[in-house]
Short mmCIF file of C-alpha atoms in Angstrom, two decimals:
data_model
loop_
_atom_site.label_atom_id
_atom_site.label_comp_id
_atom_site.label_asym_id
_atom_site.label_seq_id
_atom_site.Cartn_x
_atom_site.Cartn_y
_atom_site.Cartn_z
CA GLN A 1 0.00 0.00 0.00
CA VAL A 2 1.27 3.42 -0.93
CA GLN A 3 2.29 5.68 1.96
CA LEU A 4 2.94 9.39 1.67
CA GLN A 5 4.69 11.77 4.04
CA GLU A 6 4.82 15.55 3.75
CA SER A 7 7.84 17.51 4.89
CA GLY A 8 8.95 21.12 4.84
CA PRO A 9 8.90 24.34 6.86
CA ARG A 10 5.89 24.74 9.10
CA LEU A 11 6.20 28.53 9.30
CA VAL A 12 6.54 30.79 6.27
CA LYS A 13 6.70 34.57 6.23
CA PRO A 14 4.21 36.60 4.18
CA SER A 15 5.30 37.25 0.58
CA GLU A 16 7.75 34.34 0.72
CA THR A 17 7.54 30.91 -0.92
CA LEU A 18 5.97 27.86 0.68
CA SER A 19 7.86 24.69 -0.21
CA LEU A 20 6.75 21.16 0.63
CA THR A 21 7.99 17.74 -0.38
CA CYS A 22 6.10 14.46 -0.34
CA THR A 23 8.00 11.19 -0.02
CA VAL A 24 6.31 8.13 -1.47
CA SER A 25 6.91 4.66 -0.09
CA GLY A 26 5.34 1.26 -0.63
CA GLY A 27 4.87 1.83 -4.32
CA SER A 28 6.45 3.25 -7.43
CA ILE A 29 6.16 6.92 -8.16
CA SER A 30 6.31 6.04 -11.83
CA THR A 31 2.58 5.49 -11.97
CA TYR A 32 -0.37 7.56 -10.83
CA TYR A 33 -0.88 11.26 -10.61
CA TRP A 34 0.53 12.97 -7.52
CA SER A 35 -1.63 15.65 -6.00
CA TRP A 36 -1.67 18.43 -3.44
CA ILE A 37 -4.79 19.44 -1.52
CA ARG A 38 -5.10 21.94 1.31
CA GLN A 39 -7.56 22.63 4.10
CA PRO A 40 -7.70 25.82 6.19
CA ALA A 41 -8.59 25.23 9.81
CA GLY A 42 -12.28 24.46 10.18
CA LYS A 43 -12.89 24.75 6.45
CA GLY A 44 -13.25 22.52 3.42
CA LEU A 45 -10.81 20.90 1.05
CA GLU A 46 -9.24 22.76 -1.86
CA TRP A 47 -7.60 20.99 -4.80
CA ILE A 48 -4.27 22.66 -5.57
CA GLY A 49 -3.17 20.54 -8.49
CA ARG A 50 -1.41 17.40 -9.62
CA ILE A 51 1.64 16.18 -11.50
CA TYR A 52 2.29 13.03 -13.49
CA THR A 53 5.67 11.38 -13.57
CA SER A 54 6.15 12.69 -17.09
CA GLY A 55 6.15 16.15 -15.56
CA ASN A 56 2.78 17.05 -16.98
CA THR A 57 0.93 19.29 -14.51
CA ASN A 58 -2.61 20.48 -13.88
CA TYR A 59 -3.23 23.38 -11.51
CA ASN A 60 -6.28 24.95 -9.88
CA PRO A 61 -6.96 28.04 -12.03
CA SER A 62 -7.30 30.20 -8.92
CA LEU A 63 -3.76 29.30 -7.78
CA LYS A 64 -2.09 28.64 -11.11
CA SER A 65 -0.06 31.86 -11.20
CA ARG A 66 1.61 31.00 -7.88
CA VAL A 67 1.96 27.21 -8.01
CA THR A 68 4.76 25.02 -9.30
CA MET A 69 4.90 21.25 -8.88
CA SER A 70 7.81 18.97 -9.67
CA VAL A 71 8.64 15.28 -9.35
CA ASP A 72 11.92 13.47 -8.68
CA THR A 73 11.45 9.83 -9.62
CA SER A 74 14.97 8.90 -8.48
CA ARG A 75 14.09 9.95 -4.93
CA ASN A 76 10.44 8.87 -5.05
CA GLU A 77 9.44 12.42 -4.17
CA PHE A 78 7.29 15.17 -5.54
CA SER A 79 7.14 18.80 -4.46
CA LEU A 80 4.97 21.88 -4.20
CA LYS A 81 6.03 25.51 -4.33
CA LEU A 82 3.54 28.31 -3.66
CA THR A 83 4.87 31.83 -4.09
CA SER A 84 3.86 35.17 -2.57
CA VAL A 85 2.00 33.59 0.32
CA THR A 86 -0.40 35.44 2.60
CA ALA A 87 -2.27 34.50 5.75
CA ALA A 88 -4.98 33.04 3.51
CA ASP A 89 -2.55 30.30 2.53
CA THR A 90 -2.35 29.03 6.12
CA ALA A 91 -3.72 25.50 6.00
CA VAL A 92 -3.08 21.81 6.42
CA TYR A 93 -1.45 20.68 3.20
CA TYR A 94 -1.97 17.10 2.07
CA CYS A 95 -0.07 15.22 -0.57
CA ALA A 96 -1.93 12.37 -2.21
CA SER A 97 -2.01 9.87 -5.04
CA SER A 98 -4.61 9.90 -7.76
CA ALA A 99 -5.50 6.87 -9.83
CA GLY A 100 -7.34 9.20 -12.15
CA SER A 101 -10.34 11.21 -11.15
CA TYR A 102 -10.15 10.42 -7.46
CA ILE A 103 -7.67 10.50 -4.58
CA ASP A 104 -6.98 7.01 -3.28
CA TYR A 105 -4.13 7.55 -0.82
CA TRP A 106 -3.49 10.59 1.38
CA GLY A 107 -0.57 11.74 3.47
CA GLN A 108 -1.23 12.62 7.09
CA GLY A 109 -1.10 16.33 6.30
CA THR A 110 1.15 19.08 7.55
CA LEU A 111 0.07 22.44 8.97
CA VAL A 112 1.78 25.38 7.34
CA THR A 113 1.31 28.76 8.98
CA VAL A 114 1.98 32.02 7.19
CA SER A 115 3.03 34.63 9.71
CA SER A 116 5.78 37.11 10.32
CA GLN B 1 -14.50 27.76 -10.12
CA SER B 2 -16.94 27.45 -7.23
CA ALA B 3 -17.07 24.72 -4.63
CA LEU B 4 -19.83 22.17 -5.00
CA THR B 5 -22.71 22.83 -2.61
CA GLN B 6 -23.37 20.45 0.26
CA PRO B 7 -25.64 20.88 3.30
CA PRO B 8 -23.56 21.91 6.33
CA SER B 9 -24.96 19.15 8.48
CA ALA B 10 -26.97 15.94 8.49
CA SER B 11 -27.92 13.55 11.23
CA GLY B 12 -29.55 10.24 12.00
CA SER B 13 -29.96 7.70 14.75
CA PRO B 14 -27.98 4.47 14.81
CA GLY B 15 -29.35 2.05 12.25
CA GLN B 16 -31.05 4.76 10.23
CA SER B 17 -30.00 6.14 6.85
CA VAL B 18 -28.72 9.57 5.92
CA THR B 19 -28.33 11.00 2.44
CA ILE B 20 -26.00 13.87 1.61
CA SER B 21 -26.43 15.92 -1.54
CA CYS B 22 -23.69 17.50 -3.63
CA THR B 23 -24.93 20.08 -6.10
CA GLY B 24 -22.78 21.36 -8.91
CA THR B 25 -23.42 22.62 -12.40
CA SER B 26 -23.61 21.35 -15.94
CA SER B 27 -19.87 22.08 -16.17
CA ASP B 28 -18.86 19.61 -13.48
CA VAL B 29 -21.20 17.10 -11.81
CA GLY B 30 -23.71 17.28 -14.64
CA SER B 31 -21.17 16.57 -17.36
CA TYR B 32 -18.95 13.86 -15.94
CA ASN B 33 -19.31 10.61 -14.00
CA TYR B 34 -16.17 11.50 -12.08
CA VAL B 35 -17.73 12.11 -8.69
CA SER B 36 -16.00 10.84 -5.57
CA TRP B 37 -16.77 11.03 -1.86
CA TYR B 38 -14.41 11.28 1.11
CA GLN B 39 -14.89 10.73 4.84
CA GLN B 40 -12.83 12.80 7.25
CA HIS B 41 -12.67 12.26 10.99
CA PRO B 42 -11.41 15.19 13.10
CA GLY B 43 -7.66 15.64 12.85
CA LYS B 44 -7.33 12.90 10.24
CA ALA B 45 -6.72 12.78 6.52
CA PRO B 46 -9.73 12.18 4.29
CA LYS B 47 -10.52 8.63 3.19
CA LEU B 48 -11.95 7.64 -0.18
CA MET B 49 -15.43 6.13 0.21
CA ILE B 50 -16.93 6.29 -3.29
CA TYR B 51 -15.43 6.92 -6.73
CA LEU B 52 -16.83 7.16 -10.24
CA VAL B 53 -20.23 8.10 -8.77
CA ASN B 54 -21.07 4.71 -7.25
CA LYS B 55 -17.98 2.50 -6.99
CA ARG B 56 -16.73 1.41 -3.57
CA PRO B 57 -13.03 0.86 -2.90
CA SER B 58 -12.04 -2.41 -1.33
CA GLY B 59 -12.72 -2.34 2.40
CA VAL B 60 -15.51 0.25 2.33
CA PRO B 61 -18.74 -1.26 3.68
CA ASP B 62 -21.66 -1.64 1.30
CA ARG B 63 -23.62 0.58 3.69
CA PHE B 64 -22.10 3.43 1.68
CA SER B 65 -23.58 4.05 -1.74
CA GLY B 66 -23.45 6.83 -4.31
CA SER B 67 -25.66 8.05 -7.10
CA LYS B 68 -26.10 10.99 -9.43
CA SER B 69 -28.99 12.73 -11.14
CA GLY B 70 -28.40 15.74 -13.32
CA ASN B 71 -26.18 18.25 -11.55
CA THR B 72 -26.58 16.63 -8.14
CA ALA B 73 -24.70 13.68 -6.70
CA SER B 74 -25.68 11.92 -3.49
CA LEU B 75 -24.05 9.77 -0.85
CA THR B 76 -26.24 7.50 1.25
CA VAL B 77 -25.04 5.94 4.46
CA SER B 78 -27.34 3.13 5.57
CA GLY B 79 -27.38 1.44 8.96
CA LEU B 80 -25.66 4.38 10.62
CA GLN B 81 -22.96 3.51 13.12
CA ALA B 82 -21.17 5.66 15.66
CA ASP B 83 -17.97 5.60 13.60
CA ASP B 84 -19.80 7.12 10.63
CA GLU B 85 -19.86 10.42 12.50
CA ALA B 86 -17.48 12.53 10.43
CA ALA B 87 -17.30 15.19 7.75
CA TYR B 88 -18.02 14.09 4.20
CA TYR B 89 -16.78 15.83 1.07
CA CYS B 90 -17.74 15.25 -2.53
CA SER B 91 -15.47 16.00 -5.45
CA SER B 92 -16.00 16.25 -9.18
CA TYR B 93 -14.00 16.68 -12.33
CA ALA B 94 -14.72 20.17 -13.62
CA GLY B 95 -13.24 19.96 -17.11
CA ASN B 96 -9.93 21.33 -18.40
CA ASN B 97 -7.98 19.01 -16.07
CA ASN B 98 -9.46 20.74 -13.04
CA TYR B 99 -11.16 19.30 -9.96
CA VAL B 100 -13.43 20.83 -7.35
CA PHE B 101 -14.45 19.73 -3.87
CA GLY B 102 -17.75 20.22 -2.11
CA THR B 103 -18.27 22.47 0.89
CA GLY B 104 -18.49 19.52 3.25
CA THR B 105 -21.22 17.98 5.41
CA LYS B 106 -20.86 17.11 9.07
CA VAL B 107 -22.77 13.92 9.83
CA THR B 108 -23.88 13.44 13.42
CA VAL B 109 -25.04 10.10 14.77
CA LEU B 110 -27.66 10.92 17.38
#
């Protein structure tokens, strides 16, 4: 069974770049889409985007100008960068695997706070 | 893109059934059979319960079922159990390689 673990800074200053990495174990990163989803405290889920191992990406139109995703198949990792963050970007960020149109495995999530 | 609309809350007694609606538009739910449902307990990651409108992943009880009519998808939980108390989110493909989640429904087992 695929397992995913998010890592990265938990505190980011406003206007800076949020960077997270997801390490995949228990399965090959060479299949599936690899996704990022976030959830502000007490609120709903928001799809950020996904990347395939070919490097092909799909981003939420509302975040597209600030989001970059990448994948490193040699390290079984994929990453998220979100630029020019504000307090509105404070959320639990989940990495996940997508078999297609649905998310089948989720990481445990990591809280990232944007604050000076 | 706008989030799919779900009722904020739903409830039922143990053994009863509860149905949660997920209303979108003709650009998402109404156009694609790519609706999925997720269960989220407090402080935990979501868990896939239904995919492709009405398919259950291995290990999900058949008490959970999904359907769709027009722009509205539904999740029904039959034979409610205490552990079903959680938040439920729908999701749909919205075209142009884009996905959208629902606003979420908190299910309470009375």
